[in-house]
Amino acid sequence: MGRMHCLAVALLLALVFGSGAYAEEFPQRPLTVVVPAAAGGGGDTTTRLLARDLETFLDQPITIINQGQGGGVVGLTTLINAKPDGYTIGLLFPYAGYSFTGQAHFSASDFTPIANFNGDSSSLVVAADSPFKNLKDALEALKAAPSNYKIHCSGGCGSVWDVPVAAMMLDYGIQVAKIGWIPGQGASTGLTELASKGVDFQTVSLPEASSLMKAGLVRALAVLSPSPVPGFEDVPLAGATVGHAVDGGTWRALAGPAGLPPEVVKVWEKAVRGAVRSEEFRNAMATANFGVKWMGPDELAALMTQHEKETLRVMKALGYAK
């Protein structure tokens, strides 16, 4: 019985301390981060800036894989189907809208939240020579004849940038269901289409549109932020037109597939926290005009739950959810 008891104790200790050993050993080989967006957009840029610092904290090279097909559906599908060992994780952003546009169904249970590192406001952008000089002109035109206009979503429609803009338009009395909402593979491809007159408007973050704004090819009518966005102080606030503060946009986080071991989550979280606190990362984000917004796993999980509830509310109002 003594030997049996000792064996049982040994097995128990192995189970108790084995997870800690795993955390100490992870990672032992190169890592992959899936970005469900085309290269050049905000999701891609911010993730690459973060990964540069993460490599230092994790002491392993990180490969970024861009999968923006289907408005990001392909990349998110790759993420949730990845082996839950921590070696393949991905960029996560507001995802609930896909369910209501028939593209795919993702829920919080499909992911393991790790940490949020960025937050930015949505804006409504037009080509430089657009007839709309300000947000009021655009909203009035859309209200009068919504079916005459197309809006590029900068990704899958019903997601990151277009839902808050659509909510603002709904409150303004616009029949948003009659507008042509155009999905794409990311902000950069949409901005090219906008500049070439393929669409009338685009919902996008200001940092993503900044290069074409500086080149004089597109301009922002308004940003959905309660206060001026650093680096874009000249862009009007949507609230000045609609009569109340408007706050809508995206969050960007790292997440793994469901079932990621807690010990591995801790390793990634610690690395992201270190990167977000680093002066190098903050300066790089500020230079690119991206906001830094930290949340740990628990806060991120709560945000994901709230995001799903709020998206359902908006999509029901749009007529996408029954």
XYZ file of C-alpha atoms in Angstrom, residues 17-312:
296
model
C 3.380 20.925 -11.509
C 3.380 19.678 -15.073
C 1.328 22.670 -16.285
C 3.810 25.042 -14.686
C 6.647 23.300 -16.469
C 4.751 23.642 -19.732
C 4.427 27.369 -19.148
C 8.162 27.628 -18.506
C 8.990 25.662 -21.637
C 6.590 27.517 -23.937
C 7.466 28.622 -26.545
C 10.164 26.346 -27.884
C 9.758 27.099 -31.589
C 8.612 29.893 -33.965
C 5.118 31.318 -33.542
C 2.397 32.326 -35.991
C -0.127 35.138 -35.762
C -3.006 35.043 -38.239
C -4.284 38.466 -39.327
C -7.774 38.230 -40.869
C -7.148 41.255 -43.112
C -5.079 42.213 -46.121
C -1.603 43.644 -45.718
C -1.388 47.397 -45.236
C -4.540 48.007 -43.200
C -4.849 48.918 -39.543
C -5.175 45.359 -38.310
C -2.069 44.315 -40.187
C -0.019 47.369 -39.230
C -0.824 47.298 -35.506
C -0.251 43.552 -35.260
C 3.145 43.825 -36.949
C 4.160 46.635 -34.604
C 3.129 44.501 -31.642
C 4.801 41.355 -32.988
C 8.098 43.174 -33.302
C 8.174 43.645 -29.530
C 6.615 40.263 -28.778
C 9.550 38.520 -30.432
C 11.816 40.081 -27.817
C 9.658 39.033 -24.870
C 8.989 35.514 -26.184
C 12.486 34.986 -27.611
C 11.039 33.400 -30.757
C 10.427 34.660 -34.301
C 6.815 35.432 -35.191
C 5.369 34.958 -38.660
C 2.384 37.102 -39.673
C -0.036 35.423 -42.059
C -2.559 37.716 -43.789
C -5.893 36.068 -44.618
C -8.365 38.803 -45.480
C -10.450 36.746 -47.876
C -14.169 36.818 -47.229
C -13.816 40.040 -45.288
C -11.720 38.235 -42.692
C -13.796 35.052 -42.450
C -10.955 32.920 -43.801
C -8.485 34.220 -41.224
C -10.850 33.819 -38.281
C -11.713 30.304 -39.454
C -8.010 29.451 -39.588
C -7.655 30.781 -36.048
C -10.493 28.792 -34.486
C -9.350 25.615 -36.265
C -5.741 25.972 -35.119
C -4.274 23.473 -32.681
C -4.820 24.898 -29.175
C -1.170 24.752 -28.171
C -0.387 28.479 -28.404
C 1.861 28.294 -31.432
C -0.823 29.708 -33.730
C -2.946 32.550 -32.434
C -4.560 35.462 -34.234
C -5.817 38.996 -34.350
C -9.359 39.359 -33.023
C -11.620 42.341 -33.645
C -15.414 42.946 -33.587
C -16.663 39.722 -35.193
C -20.330 39.293 -34.272
C -21.677 40.921 -37.420
C -20.655 38.020 -39.637
C -23.465 35.925 -38.180
C -26.113 38.363 -39.386
C -24.764 38.793 -42.911
C -24.669 35.058 -43.521
C -20.892 34.923 -43.982
C -20.060 32.823 -40.923
C -20.974 32.332 -37.293
C -18.399 33.173 -34.661
C -19.020 33.504 -30.937
C -16.941 34.108 -27.843
C -16.856 30.376 -27.170
C -14.820 29.855 -30.349
C -11.876 31.824 -28.970
C -9.584 32.047 -25.978
C -9.111 35.744 -25.141
C -5.503 36.768 -24.464
C -5.190 40.564 -24.413
C -6.432 43.723 -26.131
C -3.788 46.171 -27.346
C -5.477 48.742 -29.612
C -8.642 50.796 -29.992
C -9.600 53.256 -32.747
C -12.670 55.217 -33.849
C -14.552 54.693 -37.091
C -14.904 57.468 -39.651
C -16.797 58.159 -42.863
C -14.483 58.916 -45.781
C -15.091 60.086 -49.363
C -12.974 60.638 -52.472
C -11.221 63.995 -52.582
C -13.513 65.353 -55.306
C -16.737 63.967 -53.801
C -19.673 66.396 -54.011
C -20.220 65.971 -50.267
C -18.359 68.701 -48.415
C -19.368 67.689 -44.904
C -21.165 64.997 -42.932
C -24.509 66.793 -42.952
C -24.541 66.948 -46.767
C -23.823 63.227 -46.922
C -26.438 62.238 -44.338
C -29.106 64.348 -46.005
C -28.359 62.771 -49.389
C -28.432 59.285 -47.929
C -31.679 60.059 -46.180
C -33.285 61.306 -49.389
C -32.147 58.471 -51.673
C -30.288 55.689 -49.812
C -30.429 53.219 -52.687
C -28.357 55.571 -54.849
C -25.206 55.090 -52.807
C -22.584 52.454 -52.037
C -20.499 52.289 -48.866
C -17.375 50.129 -48.593
C -17.120 48.352 -45.223
C -13.289 47.923 -45.227
C -13.801 44.242 -44.462
C -16.812 42.067 -43.828
C -19.945 44.190 -43.569
C -21.704 44.121 -40.229
C -18.410 44.376 -38.420
C -15.648 46.713 -37.375
C -16.300 50.079 -38.999
C -19.719 49.976 -40.627
C -21.928 48.946 -37.676
C -21.289 52.135 -35.656
C -21.699 54.272 -38.786
C -24.926 52.457 -39.657
C -26.165 52.996 -36.102
C -25.492 56.718 -36.430
C -27.347 56.793 -39.744
C -30.294 54.902 -38.271
C -30.564 57.478 -35.508
C -30.528 60.149 -38.209
C -33.563 58.556 -39.875
C -31.783 56.940 -42.832
C -33.105 53.673 -44.259
C -29.766 51.933 -44.056
C -31.058 48.639 -45.421
C -31.462 50.326 -48.823
C -27.826 51.432 -48.984
C -25.384 49.249 -50.910
C -22.952 47.987 -48.267
C -19.890 46.549 -50.017
C -17.648 43.985 -48.245
C -13.944 43.710 -48.989
C -10.618 42.235 -47.889
C -9.470 45.206 -45.863
C -9.180 48.960 -45.679
C -6.442 49.377 -48.279
C -8.372 47.702 -51.100
C -11.498 49.664 -50.205
C -9.657 52.976 -50.204
C -8.309 52.238 -53.674
C -11.854 51.560 -54.842
C -13.081 54.734 -53.155
C -10.409 56.864 -54.804
C -11.297 55.371 -58.195
C -15.033 56.159 -57.711
C -16.079 52.514 -57.354
C -17.988 53.414 -54.172
C -19.334 56.665 -52.737
C -18.228 56.301 -49.119
C -16.035 54.151 -46.927
C -16.184 53.325 -43.235
C -12.619 53.110 -41.948
C -10.272 54.267 -39.204
C -8.383 57.499 -39.756
C -4.943 55.886 -39.428
C -5.808 53.418 -42.186
C -6.886 56.254 -44.465
C -4.064 58.616 -43.507
C -1.683 57.888 -46.391
C -4.321 58.554 -49.063
C -5.574 61.542 -47.087
C -2.067 63.012 -47.110
C -1.819 62.257 -50.835
C -5.009 64.250 -51.412
C -6.946 61.300 -52.812
C -9.528 60.874 -50.022
C -10.824 62.993 -47.158
C -12.704 62.322 -43.947
C -16.144 63.834 -43.419
C -16.268 62.956 -39.721
C -14.951 60.639 -37.043
C -17.144 58.772 -34.538
C -15.258 59.894 -31.450
C -16.414 62.032 -28.505
C -13.134 63.972 -28.657
C -10.605 64.864 -31.371
C -8.384 61.986 -32.454
C -4.666 62.661 -31.847
C -2.992 63.331 -35.155
C -6.332 64.074 -36.828
C -7.544 67.044 -34.813
C -8.866 68.754 -37.953
C -11.352 65.960 -38.721
C -14.854 67.017 -37.562
C -16.579 65.016 -34.836
C -19.775 63.275 -35.915
C -21.499 64.509 -32.775
C -21.287 68.096 -33.985
C -23.631 67.153 -36.840
C -26.027 64.687 -35.217
C -26.400 66.686 -32.013
C -24.947 64.252 -29.477
C -21.608 62.604 -28.796
C -20.918 59.558 -30.971
C -18.427 56.912 -29.918
C -17.930 53.923 -32.192
C -15.078 51.964 -33.632
C -12.912 48.951 -33.178
C -10.820 47.090 -30.660
C -7.962 44.816 -31.624
C -6.784 41.915 -29.522
C -4.869 38.674 -29.630
C -6.781 35.452 -29.081
C -6.231 31.768 -29.487
C -8.586 28.996 -30.499
C -10.920 27.637 -27.839
C -9.200 25.427 -25.304
C -5.872 27.221 -25.124
C -4.192 26.119 -21.860
C -4.299 28.811 -19.129
C -0.536 28.508 -18.673
C 0.041 29.373 -22.332
C -2.426 32.265 -22.116
C -0.396 33.653 -19.219
C 2.802 33.505 -21.261
C 1.206 35.369 -24.165
C -0.539 37.853 -21.852
C 2.698 38.678 -20.068
C 4.447 39.236 -23.399
C 1.657 41.472 -24.729
C 1.584 43.453 -21.486
C 5.322 43.984 -21.720
C 5.077 45.045 -25.363
C 2.203 47.445 -24.717
C 4.134 49.078 -21.892
C 7.301 49.432 -23.938
C 8.292 52.875 -25.098
C 9.216 51.522 -28.509
C 5.730 50.132 -29.153
C 3.926 53.198 -27.830
C 6.061 55.522 -29.930
C 5.533 53.398 -33.027
C 1.762 53.363 -32.473
C 1.700 57.106 -31.864
C 3.739 57.754 -35.007
C 1.220 55.709 -36.998
C -1.661 57.463 -35.147
C -3.052 54.263 -33.622
C -4.474 54.218 -30.126
C -3.105 51.910 -27.418
C -5.756 50.223 -25.281
C -4.846 47.456 -22.857
C -7.192 44.773 -21.533
C -6.312 41.461 -19.946
C -8.145 38.182 -20.643
C -11.034 38.792 -18.228
C -11.745 42.325 -19.440
C -11.461 41.192 -23.038
C -13.889 38.340 -22.411
C -16.407 40.832 -20.956
C -15.916 43.125 -23.948
C -16.586 40.247 -26.342
C -19.838 39.413 -24.565
C -20.975 43.047 -24.643
C -19.941 43.333 -28.289
C -22.173 40.415 -29.246
C -25.167 41.892 -27.404
C -24.709 45.362 -28.898
C -24.170 44.031 -32.419
C -27.371 42.025 -32.160
